[in-house]
mmCIF file of C-alpha atoms in Angstrom:
data_model
loop_
_atom_site.group_PDB
_atom_site.id
_atom_site.type_symbol
_atom_site.label_atom_id
_atom_site.label_comp_id
_atom_site.label_asym_id
_atom_site.label_seq_id
_atom_site.Cartn_x
_atom_site.Cartn_y
_atom_site.Cartn_z
ATOM 1 C CA MET A 21 13.392 -14.874 4.718
ATOM 2 C CA ALA A 22 13.789 -15.694 0.796
ATOM 3 C CA LEU A 23 12.389 -11.458 0.633
ATOM 4 C CA MET A 24 15.316 -10.844 3.319
ATOM 5 C CA LEU A 25 18.041 -12.429 1.932
ATOM 6 C CA ILE A 26 17.309 -12.270 -2.449
ATOM 7 C CA PRO A 27 17.937 -8.438 -1.957
ATOM 8 C CA LEU A 28 21.615 -8.825 -0.611
ATOM 9 C CA PHE A 29 22.372 -11.890 -3.203
ATOM 10 C CA SER A 30 21.893 -9.608 -5.765
ATOM 11 C CA ALA A 31 25.302 -8.244 -5.306
ATOM 12 C CA ILE A 32 26.363 -10.935 -7.967
ATOM 13 C CA PRO A 33 24.569 -9.578 -10.684
ATOM 14 C CA ALA A 34 25.377 -5.769 -9.676
ATOM 15 C CA ASN A 35 28.673 -6.810 -10.127
ATOM 16 C CA ILE A 36 28.864 -8.587 -12.767
ATOM 17 C CA PHE A 37 26.620 -6.181 -14.829
ATOM 18 C CA HIS A 38 26.919 -2.661 -13.315
ATOM 19 C CA GLN A 39 30.567 -3.347 -11.878
ATOM 20 C CA GLN A 40 29.309 -2.185 -8.665
ATOM 21 C CA SER A 41 31.171 -3.457 -5.381
ATOM 22 C CA TYR A 42 29.616 -6.443 -3.557
ATOM 23 C CA VAL A 43 30.660 -3.703 -0.633
ATOM 24 C CA HIS A 44 28.624 -0.778 -2.239
ATOM 25 C CA SER A 45 25.477 -3.547 -2.918
ATOM 26 C CA ILE A 46 25.303 -4.600 0.889
ATOM 27 C CA LEU A 47 25.525 -1.242 1.594
ATOM 28 C CA ALA A 48 22.358 -0.365 -0.777
ATOM 29 C CA ALA A 49 20.321 -3.897 0.249
ATOM 30 C CA LYS A 50 20.664 -2.923 4.086
ATOM 31 C CA HIS A 51 17.130 -1.586 4.979
ATOM 32 C CA TYR A 52 15.897 -5.200 3.331
ATOM 33 C CA LEU A 53 17.032 -6.747 7.122
ATOM 34 C CA LEU A 54 14.051 -5.337 8.550
ATOM 35 C CA PHE A 55 12.180 -8.048 7.455
ATOM 36 C CA LEU A 56 13.588 -9.790 10.466
ATOM 37 C CA PHE A 57 10.928 -7.333 12.156
ATOM 38 C CA TYR A 58 8.719 -10.205 11.183
ATOM 39 C CA PHE A 59 10.428 -12.657 13.187
ATOM 40 C CA TYR A 60 10.772 -10.421 16.413
ATOM 41 C CA LEU A 61 6.992 -9.805 16.209
ATOM 42 C CA LYS A 62 7.095 -14.122 15.753
ATOM 43 C CA THR A 63 9.670 -14.099 18.824
ATOM 44 C CA LYS A 64 8.136 -11.855 20.948
ATOM 45 C CA ARG A 65 4.341 -13.104 20.396
ATOM 46 C CA ILE A 66 2.668 -9.752 20.086
ATOM 47 C CA ASP A 67 -1.029 -9.633 20.837
ATOM 48 C CA PHE A 68 -2.322 -9.132 17.594
ATOM 49 C CA GLU A 69 -5.135 -6.781 18.598
ATOM 50 C CA SER A 70 -2.333 -4.334 19.755
ATOM 51 C CA ILE A 71 -0.336 -4.192 16.255
ATOM 52 C CA GLU A 72 -3.689 -3.521 14.951
ATOM 53 C CA LYS A 73 -4.803 -0.446 17.425
ATOM 54 C CA LEU A 74 -1.354 1.009 16.550
ATOM 55 C CA ILE A 75 -1.445 0.793 12.550
ATOM 56 C CA VAL A 76 -5.317 1.942 12.703
ATOM 57 C CA GLY A 77 -4.120 5.035 15.172
ATOM 58 C CA LEU A 78 -1.268 5.685 12.347
ATOM 59 C CA GLY A 79 -3.644 5.548 10.053
ATOM 60 C CA VAL A 80 -5.917 7.817 12.163
ATOM 61 C CA VAL A 81 -2.635 10.298 12.269
ATOM 62 C CA VAL A 82 -1.638 10.467 8.878
ATOM 63 C CA ALA A 83 -5.247 11.428 7.445
ATOM 64 C CA ILE A 84 -5.584 14.173 10.009
ATOM 65 C CA ILE A 85 -2.264 15.835 8.628
ATOM 66 C CA TYR A 86 -3.547 15.194 5.346
ATOM 67 C CA ILE A 87 -6.488 17.646 6.529
ATOM 68 C CA VAL A 88 -4.392 19.624 8.102
ATOM 69 C CA GLN A 89 -1.730 20.395 5.605
ATOM 70 C CA THR A 90 -4.918 20.897 2.987
ATOM 71 C CA VAL A 91 -6.622 23.596 4.660
ATOM 72 C CA THR A 92 -3.247 25.440 5.265
ATOM 73 C CA PHE A 93 -1.877 25.168 1.867
ATOM 74 C CA PRO A 94 0.255 26.858 0.954
ATOM 75 C CA ILE A 95 1.773 27.304 4.560
ATOM 76 C CA THR A 96 3.227 24.263 5.519
ATOM 77 C CA PHE A 97 2.947 22.632 8.444
ATOM 78 C CA PHE A 98 4.492 19.346 7.607
ATOM 79 C CA GLN A 99 7.283 18.715 5.095
ATOM 80 C CA VAL A 100 9.059 15.587 4.248
ATOM 81 C CA ILE A 101 11.865 16.131 2.352
ATOM 82 C CA LYS A 102 14.515 13.274 1.550
ATOM 83 C CA ASP A 103 17.218 15.395 -0.436
ATOM 84 C CA THR A 104 17.214 18.195 -2.408
ATOM 85 C CA ASN A 105 15.380 17.208 -5.460
ATOM 86 C CA ASP A 106 12.545 15.846 -3.435
ATOM 87 C CA VAL A 107 9.266 18.071 -3.533
ATOM 88 C CA ALA A 108 6.579 17.844 -0.997
ATOM 89 C CA PHE A 109 3.785 19.041 -3.151
ATOM 90 C CA GLU A 110 2.461 19.199 -6.588
ATOM 91 C CA VAL A 111 0.222 21.530 -7.992
ATOM 92 C CA ARG A 112 -1.270 20.118 -11.342
ATOM 93 C CA ALA A 113 -4.551 22.163 -12.910
ATOM 94 C CA ASN A 114 -5.129 23.248 -9.738
ATOM 95 C CA VAL A 115 -4.806 20.239 -8.135
ATOM 96 C CA VAL A 116 -2.634 20.027 -5.015
ATOM 97 C CA ARG A 117 -1.065 16.571 -4.456
ATOM 98 C CA ILE A 118 0.738 15.952 -1.429
ATOM 99 C CA LEU A 119 3.452 13.905 -1.851
ATOM 100 C CA PHE A 120 5.313 13.426 1.835
ATOM 101 C CA PHE A 121 3.515 10.861 4.149
ATOM 102 C CA GLU A 122 2.426 7.262 2.933
ATOM 103 C CA PRO A 123 -0.898 6.684 3.238
ATOM 104 C CA THR A 124 -1.044 2.814 2.951
ATOM 105 C CA TYR A 125 -1.581 3.126 6.870
ATOM 106 C CA MET A 126 -4.576 5.336 5.882
ATOM 107 C CA VAL A 127 -5.760 3.080 3.448
ATOM 108 C CA PHE A 128 -5.855 0.402 6.196
ATOM 109 C CA ALA A 129 -7.684 2.602 8.669
ATOM 110 C CA LEU A 130 -10.181 3.244 6.082
ATOM 111 C CA LEU A 131 -11.079 -0.542 5.839
ATOM 112 C CA TYR A 132 -10.903 -0.924 9.236
ATOM 113 C CA TYR A 133 -13.380 1.411 10.184
ATOM 114 C CA GLY A 134 -15.246 0.710 7.291
ATOM 115 C CA ASN A 135 -16.039 -2.907 8.941
ATOM 116 C CA LYS A 136 -17.002 -1.871 12.327
ATOM 117 C CA LEU A 137 -19.216 0.824 10.993
ATOM 118 C CA VAL A 138 -21.102 -2.436 9.568
ATOM 119 C CA LYS A 139 -20.895 -3.930 13.107
ATOM 120 C CA GLU A 140 -21.262 -0.466 14.779
ATOM 121 C CA ARG A 141 -22.908 2.356 13.808
ATOM 122 C CA ASN A 142 -21.802 5.167 15.702
ATOM 123 C CA ILE A 143 -20.783 8.186 16.107
ATOM 124 C CA LYS A 144 -17.101 7.060 16.377
ATOM 125 C CA ASN A 145 -16.810 5.489 13.927
ATOM 126 C CA ILE A 146 -18.741 7.651 11.266
ATOM 127 C CA VAL A 147 -16.477 10.222 12.215
ATOM 128 C CA PHE A 148 -13.754 8.162 12.231
ATOM 129 C CA LEU A 149 -14.638 6.518 8.696
ATOM 130 C CA GLY A 150 -15.329 10.182 7.205
ATOM 131 C CA ILE A 151 -11.660 11.363 8.280
ATOM 132 C CA CYS A 152 -9.620 8.309 6.949
ATOM 133 C CA VAL A 153 -11.997 8.659 3.434
ATOM 134 C CA THR A 154 -11.197 12.486 3.628
ATOM 135 C CA GLY A 155 -7.421 11.977 4.153
ATOM 136 C CA VAL A 156 -7.729 9.433 0.862
ATOM 137 C CA MET A 157 -9.328 11.481 -1.155
ATOM 138 C CA LEU A 158 -6.726 14.554 -0.087
ATOM 139 C CA THR A 159 -3.471 12.520 -1.678
ATOM 140 C CA ALA A 160 -5.002 13.621 -4.479
ATOM 141 C CA THR A 161 -3.267 10.505 -5.975
ATOM 142 C CA ARG A 162 -5.844 8.596 -9.023
ATOM 143 C CA GLN A 163 -4.845 5.250 -8.270
ATOM 144 C CA ILE A 164 -5.119 5.172 -4.614
ATOM 145 C CA ILE A 165 -8.590 6.715 -4.284
ATOM 146 C CA PHE A 166 -10.644 4.626 -6.708
ATOM 147 C CA PHE A 167 -8.617 1.407 -5.298
ATOM 148 C CA SER A 168 -8.971 1.825 -2.041
ATOM 149 C CA ILE A 169 -12.423 3.687 -2.283
ATOM 150 C CA GLY A 170 -13.010 0.538 -4.134
ATOM 151 C CA SER A 171 -11.929 -2.308 -2.121
ATOM 152 C CA LEU A 172 -14.169 -0.403 0.342
ATOM 153 C CA MET A 173 -17.161 -1.066 -1.647
ATOM 154 C CA MET A 174 -16.613 -4.452 -2.546
ATOM 155 C CA LEU A 175 -16.234 -5.342 1.176
ATOM 156 C CA TYR A 176 -19.612 -3.956 1.825
ATOM 157 C CA LEU A 177 -21.088 -5.647 -1.518
ATOM 158 C CA LEU A 178 -19.446 -9.409 0.186
ATOM 159 C CA THR A 179 -20.424 -8.829 4.050
ATOM 160 C CA LEU A 180 -24.093 -7.121 3.832
ATOM 161 C CA ASN A 181 -26.778 -8.585 4.164
ATOM 162 C CA PHE A 182 -29.536 -7.457 1.154
ATOM 163 C CA ARG A 183 -32.182 -9.337 3.233
ATOM 164 C CA SER A 184 -31.690 -7.463 6.945
ATOM 165 C CA VAL A 185 -33.604 -3.877 7.189
ATOM 166 C CA ARG A 186 -30.066 -2.923 9.130
ATOM 167 C CA THR A 187 -28.211 -3.231 5.603
ATOM 168 C CA TYR A 188 -30.522 -0.499 3.825
ATOM 169 C CA SER A 189 -30.372 1.590 7.049
ATOM 170 C CA PHE A 190 -26.887 1.448 6.300
ATOM 171 C CA LEU A 191 -27.191 2.574 2.867
ATOM 172 C CA ILE A 192 -28.659 5.145 3.696
ATOM 173 C CA LEU A 193 -26.198 6.474 6.228
ATOM 174 C CA PHE A 194 -23.453 5.821 3.740
ATOM 175 C CA VAL A 195 -25.721 8.335 0.840
ATOM 176 C CA VAL A 196 -25.849 10.913 3.549
ATOM 177 C CA ILE A 197 -21.605 10.504 4.388
ATOM 178 C CA ALA A 198 -21.312 10.929 0.563
ATOM 179 C CA ALA A 199 -23.737 13.843 -0.028
ATOM 180 C CA VAL A 200 -22.358 15.769 2.733
ATOM 181 C CA PHE A 201 -19.288 15.260 1.588
ATOM 182 C CA VAL A 202 -19.763 16.667 -2.418
ATOM 183 C CA GLY A 203 -21.863 19.460 -0.738
ATOM 184 C CA VAL A 204 -19.193 21.056 0.892
ATOM 185 C CA GLY A 205 -16.678 20.869 -2.190
ATOM 186 C CA GLY A 206 -15.867 17.476 -2.688
ATOM 187 C CA GLY A 207 -17.734 17.347 -6.368
ATOM 188 C CA LYS A 208 -15.458 20.064 -7.206
ATOM 189 C CA TYR A 209 -12.524 18.622 -5.972
ATOM 190 C CA LEU A 210 -13.555 15.399 -8.220
ATOM 191 C CA ASP A 211 -14.674 17.027 -11.112
ATOM 192 C CA SER A 212 -10.824 18.440 -10.880
ATOM 193 C CA LEU A 213 -9.984 15.012 -11.186
ATOM 194 C CA ILE A 214 -11.714 13.851 -13.722
ATOM 195 C CA ASN A 215 -10.840 17.208 -15.556
ATOM 196 C CA LEU A 216 -6.738 16.410 -14.811
ATOM 197 C CA THR A 217 -7.416 12.857 -16.262
ATOM 198 C CA GLN A 218 -8.741 14.065 -20.092
ATOM 199 C CA ARG A 219 -6.679 16.689 -20.189
ATOM 200 C CA GLN A 220 -3.415 14.192 -20.089
ATOM 201 C CA ASP A 221 -2.581 12.864 -22.795
ATOM 202 C CA VAL A 222 -0.066 9.858 -23.833
ATOM 203 C CA THR A 223 2.843 12.157 -23.485
ATOM 204 C CA GLY A 224 1.968 13.705 -20.118
ATOM 205 C CA ALA A 225 3.559 12.880 -16.660
ATOM 206 C CA ASP A 226 1.254 10.290 -15.796
ATOM 207 C CA TYR A 227 1.940 8.536 -19.208
ATOM 208 C CA VAL A 228 5.622 8.045 -18.714
ATOM 209 C CA ARG A 229 5.011 5.380 -16.259
ATOM 210 C CA LEU A 230 4.225 3.254 -19.032
ATOM 211 C CA ARG A 231 7.758 4.431 -20.999
ATOM 212 C CA ALA A 232 9.709 3.319 -17.538
ATOM 213 C CA PHE A 233 7.289 -0.312 -17.908
ATOM 214 C CA ASN A 234 8.952 -1.320 -21.175
ATOM 215 C CA PHE A 235 12.198 0.003 -20.459
ATOM 216 C CA TYR A 236 12.526 -2.301 -17.390
ATOM 217 C CA LEU A 237 10.730 -5.057 -18.620
ATOM 218 C CA TYR A 238 12.451 -5.570 -22.166
ATOM 219 C CA ASP A 239 15.349 -2.880 -22.461
ATOM 220 C CA TYR A 240 17.399 -3.180 -19.081
ATOM 221 C CA MET A 241 17.566 -6.648 -19.003
ATOM 222 C CA PRO A 242 21.179 -7.250 -20.382
ATOM 223 C CA SER A 243 21.149 -11.399 -20.166
ATOM 224 C CA ILE A 244 18.400 -13.669 -19.248
ATOM 225 C CA VAL A 245 19.886 -14.615 -15.901
ATOM 226 C CA ASN A 246 18.892 -10.499 -14.689
ATOM 227 C CA TYR A 247 15.215 -12.175 -15.444
ATOM 228 C CA ILE A 248 15.828 -14.831 -12.609
ATOM 229 C CA ILE A 249 18.096 -12.915 -10.175
ATOM 230 C CA GLY A 250 17.436 -9.172 -11.407
ATOM 231 C CA ASN A 251 20.065 -6.314 -11.726
ATOM 232 C CA GLY A 252 20.584 -5.788 -8.020
ATOM 233 C CA VAL A 253 20.338 -2.655 -5.785
ATOM 234 C CA ASN A 254 22.257 1.047 -7.196
ATOM 235 C CA TYR A 255 24.126 2.688 -4.764
ATOM 236 C CA GLY A 256 24.129 6.154 -5.137
ATOM 237 C CA ASP A 257 27.927 6.912 -5.457
ATOM 238 C CA SER A 258 28.460 3.804 -7.685
ATOM 239 C CA ALA A 259 28.620 4.238 -11.661
ATOM 240 C CA TYR A 260 25.457 1.681 -11.681
ATOM 241 C CA GLY A 261 24.074 4.888 -8.872
ATOM 242 C CA LYS A 262 25.199 7.402 -11.536
ATOM 243 C CA GLU A 263 23.642 5.738 -14.533
ATOM 244 C CA MET A 264 20.446 5.002 -12.793
ATOM 245 C CA LEU A 265 20.357 8.959 -11.747
ATOM 246 C CA ASP A 266 20.430 10.070 -14.931
ATOM 247 C CA LEU A 267 17.773 7.046 -15.935
ATOM 248 C CA GLU A 268 15.225 8.998 -13.628
ATOM 249 C CA GLN A 269 16.044 12.550 -13.596
ATOM 250 C CA GLY A 270 16.987 12.957 -16.417
ATOM 251 C CA GLN A 271 14.795 10.404 -18.942
ATOM 252 C CA GLY A 272 11.991 10.300 -15.958
ATOM 253 C CA LEU A 273 12.283 6.482 -16.384
ATOM 254 C CA TYR A 274 11.751 6.030 -12.381
ATOM 255 C CA ARG A 275 11.900 2.270 -11.487
ATOM 256 C CA SER A 276 10.485 2.843 -8.117
ATOM 257 C CA ASP A 277 7.071 3.481 -9.776
ATOM 258 C CA ILE A 278 6.078 0.190 -11.672
ATOM 259 C CA GLY A 279 5.392 -1.612 -8.820
ATOM 260 C CA LEU A 280 6.233 -5.114 -8.871
ATOM 261 C CA VAL A 281 7.575 -4.553 -12.808
ATOM 262 C CA GLY A 282 10.335 -2.778 -10.994
ATOM 263 C CA ALA A 283 11.186 -5.228 -8.562
ATOM 264 C CA LEU A 284 11.617 -8.287 -10.935
ATOM 265 C CA ASN A 285 14.021 -6.075 -12.944
ATOM 266 C CA LEU A 286 16.007 -5.572 -9.474
ATOM 267 C CA PHE A 287 15.410 -9.077 -8.256
ATOM 268 C CA GLY A 288 14.371 -10.976 -10.585
ATOM 269 C CA ILE A 289 11.483 -14.056 -10.589
ATOM 270 C CA ILE A 290 12.853 -15.135 -7.383
ATOM 271 C CA TYR A 291 11.957 -12.578 -5.461
ATOM 272 C CA ILE A 292 8.335 -12.076 -6.850
ATOM 273 C CA LEU A 293 7.283 -15.592 -6.628
ATOM 274 C CA PRO A 294 7.066 -15.146 -2.988
ATOM 275 C CA ILE A 295 5.289 -12.007 -3.224
ATOM 276 C CA PHE A 296 2.620 -13.894 -4.951
ATOM 277 C CA PHE A 297 3.048 -16.734 -2.424
ATOM 278 C CA ILE A 298 1.977 -14.008 0.314
ATOM 279 C CA PHE A 299 -1.151 -12.702 -1.254
ATOM 280 C CA LEU A 300 -2.578 -15.902 -1.902
ATOM 281 C CA LYS A 301 -1.880 -16.774 1.892
ATOM 282 C CA VAL A 302 -3.779 -13.757 2.669
ATOM 283 C CA PHE A 303 -6.597 -14.692 0.063
ATOM 284 C CA ARG A 304 -7.256 -18.184 1.458
ATOM 285 C CA ALA A 305 -7.359 -17.530 4.693
ATOM 286 C CA LYS A 306 -10.357 -17.590 7.106
ATOM 287 C CA LEU A 307 -10.850 -14.891 9.013
ATOM 288 C CA HIS A 308 -14.065 -14.144 9.286
ATOM 289 C CA ASN A 309 -15.023 -11.026 10.652
ATOM 290 C CA ARG A 310 -11.988 -9.849 9.641
ATOM 291 C CA THR A 311 -11.751 -10.081 5.539
ATOM 292 C CA TYR A 312 -10.976 -6.839 5.771
ATOM 293 C CA TYR A 313 -7.346 -8.006 5.949
ATOM 294 C CA LYS A 314 -8.151 -9.563 2.461
ATOM 295 C CA PHE A 315 -9.463 -6.594 1.251
ATOM 296 C CA PHE A 316 -6.173 -4.163 2.150
ATOM 297 C CA PHE A 317 -4.430 -7.153 0.772
ATOM 298 C CA PHE A 318 -5.951 -6.836 -2.374
ATOM 299 C CA TYR A 319 -5.745 -3.072 -2.660
ATOM 300 C CA ILE A 320 -1.580 -3.798 -2.475
ATOM 301 C CA LEU A 321 -2.222 -6.238 -5.684
ATOM 302 C CA THR A 322 -4.393 -4.078 -7.328
ATOM 303 C CA THR A 323 -1.951 -1.083 -7.367
ATOM 304 C CA ALA A 324 0.828 -3.808 -7.405
ATOM 305 C CA PHE A 325 1.698 -2.528 -11.139
ATOM 306 C CA THR A 326 0.573 1.169 -10.861
ATOM 307 C CA GLY A 327 2.703 2.725 -8.260
ATOM 308 C CA GLY A 328 5.662 1.926 -5.989
ATOM 309 C CA ASN A 329 7.510 -1.446 -5.049
ATOM 310 C CA LEU A 330 5.325 -1.490 -1.474
ATOM 311 C CA PHE A 331 7.741 -4.363 -0.785
ATOM 312 C CA SER A 332 11.082 -2.270 -1.368
ATOM 313 C CA LEU A 333 10.291 0.662 0.685
ATOM 314 C CA PRO A 334 11.118 0.183 4.558
ATOM 315 C CA TRP A 335 8.089 1.539 6.214
ATOM 316 C CA THR A 336 5.681 0.108 4.069
ATOM 317 C CA PHE A 337 7.000 -3.315 4.245
ATOM 318 C CA THR A 338 6.989 -3.619 7.807
ATOM 319 C CA LEU A 339 3.517 -2.710 8.103
ATOM 320 C CA ILE A 340 2.313 -5.447 5.422
ATOM 321 C CA PHE A 341 4.592 -8.028 7.525
ATOM 322 C CA MET A 342 2.654 -6.957 10.674
ATOM 323 C CA LEU A 343 -0.645 -7.404 9.165
ATOM 324 C CA LEU A 344 0.697 -11.021 7.732
ATOM 325 C CA TYR A 345 1.795 -11.809 11.128
ATOM 326 C CA ASN A 346 -1.746 -10.398 12.554
ATOM 327 C CA VAL A 347 -3.253 -12.794 9.888
ATOM 328 C CA GLU A 348 -1.585 -15.945 11.006
ATOM 329 C CA LYS A 349 -2.494 -15.660 14.453
ATOM 330 C CA ILE A 350 -6.192 -14.937 13.471
ATOM 331 C CA VAL A 351 -5.979 -17.944 11.983
ATOM 332 C CA GLY A 352 -4.752 -19.582 14.661
ATOM 333 C CA LEU A 353 -6.767 -18.537 17.379
ATOM 334 C CA LYS A 354 -9.337 -21.198 16.542
ATOM 335 C CA ASN A 355 -12.289 -21.039 19.250
ATOM 336 C CA ASP A 356 -11.760 -17.453 20.539
ATOM 337 C CA SER A 357 -14.051 -15.228 21.548
ATOM 338 C CA ARG A 358 -12.320 -12.125 20.233
ATOM 339 C CA VAL A 359 -12.529 -14.032 16.532
ATOM 340 C CA PHE A 360 -15.277 -16.597 16.644
ATOM 341 C CA GLY A 361 -17.624 -14.778 18.958
ATOM 342 C CA LYS A 362 -20.948 -13.566 18.848
ATOM 343 C CA LYS A 363 -20.582 -10.956 17.016
ATOM 344 C CA ALA A 364 -18.654 -13.285 14.117
ATOM 345 C CA LEU A 365 -21.098 -14.959 13.969
ATOM 346 C CA SER A 366 -23.774 -12.312 13.190
ATOM 347 C CA PRO A 367 -25.129 -12.798 9.204
ATOM 348 C CA VAL A 368 -23.866 -9.384 8.619
ATOM 349 C CA ILE A 369 -20.670 -10.238 8.827
ATOM 350 C CA ASN A 370 -19.529 -13.712 8.725
ATOM 351 C CA HIS A 371 -19.615 -13.417 4.636
ATOM 352 C CA GLN A 372 -16.537 -15.860 3.591
ATOM 353 C CA GLY A 373 -17.134 -15.043 0.011
ATOM 354 C CA ALA A 374 -13.735 -12.604 0.334
#
């Protein structure tokens, strides 16, 4: 509830410090009312497994779209351009970066099928995991690639039973999949990403994020009050909105690119504290054979300061709150066979160290 009301409350600092009218502030923050979707789920008591299947299905679809568009590029079959200043593709050092679909659903599907493959080594799970891994790799966004694959590796390290022969057969299978990926051109692709990182210096586009980090954390705070309640959401046609347009497009200082630091600048510490409470709640939950939820939130946390503020994007925070609803449902289903059945008691997957 706090995450929904605080952005509306931020109309006060937007008016005091940036002379933006209360009407414009409320219009700019109206999409935060989508947090009501969480309470809708609780009211309707929708089955968490149905929600999970929907999210995973969307993740696979997004991965397939990334694959198809990469293969057909420069012919474009999919484009999502919000306005004339947005681009759907970016080519840097011969690496094509696709910018149009939020990959967060795909990351959850990656962890979901990664977990399923531990329990059921069949062609279906191998194929879908391969699709998700390929989709993630084709985003060409290094933080997404490294943190999502890293989360998958941590999931395996904490769930596999290294006294079991099944574990080593799984690891051999994983090595084979990796070898196939490298063999069909994945090695050259990874090499391109590494070379791109090495060629960039402190004046490069990737490092402008550090300038934005310092600017919005220290310089764009008119008063100590803003550290508590933020600056508020800017509306496009207001003076505040035009100022932000100049900062972003004129100087490259995007508040949306610095994660929770950007959220702090927008809404203050009173907005950040509930977000960390959400992480704490998930990490402390006993999810048994669904620990991949924890690793997804770990992925969200590790990218919370290096990318967009996922708690301010409607297409992302709706996903987060669907998963938070699922976590609550899973914890509440004591002695339910879907959560605590025979498969859940298998020594291969019942590790709770996560």
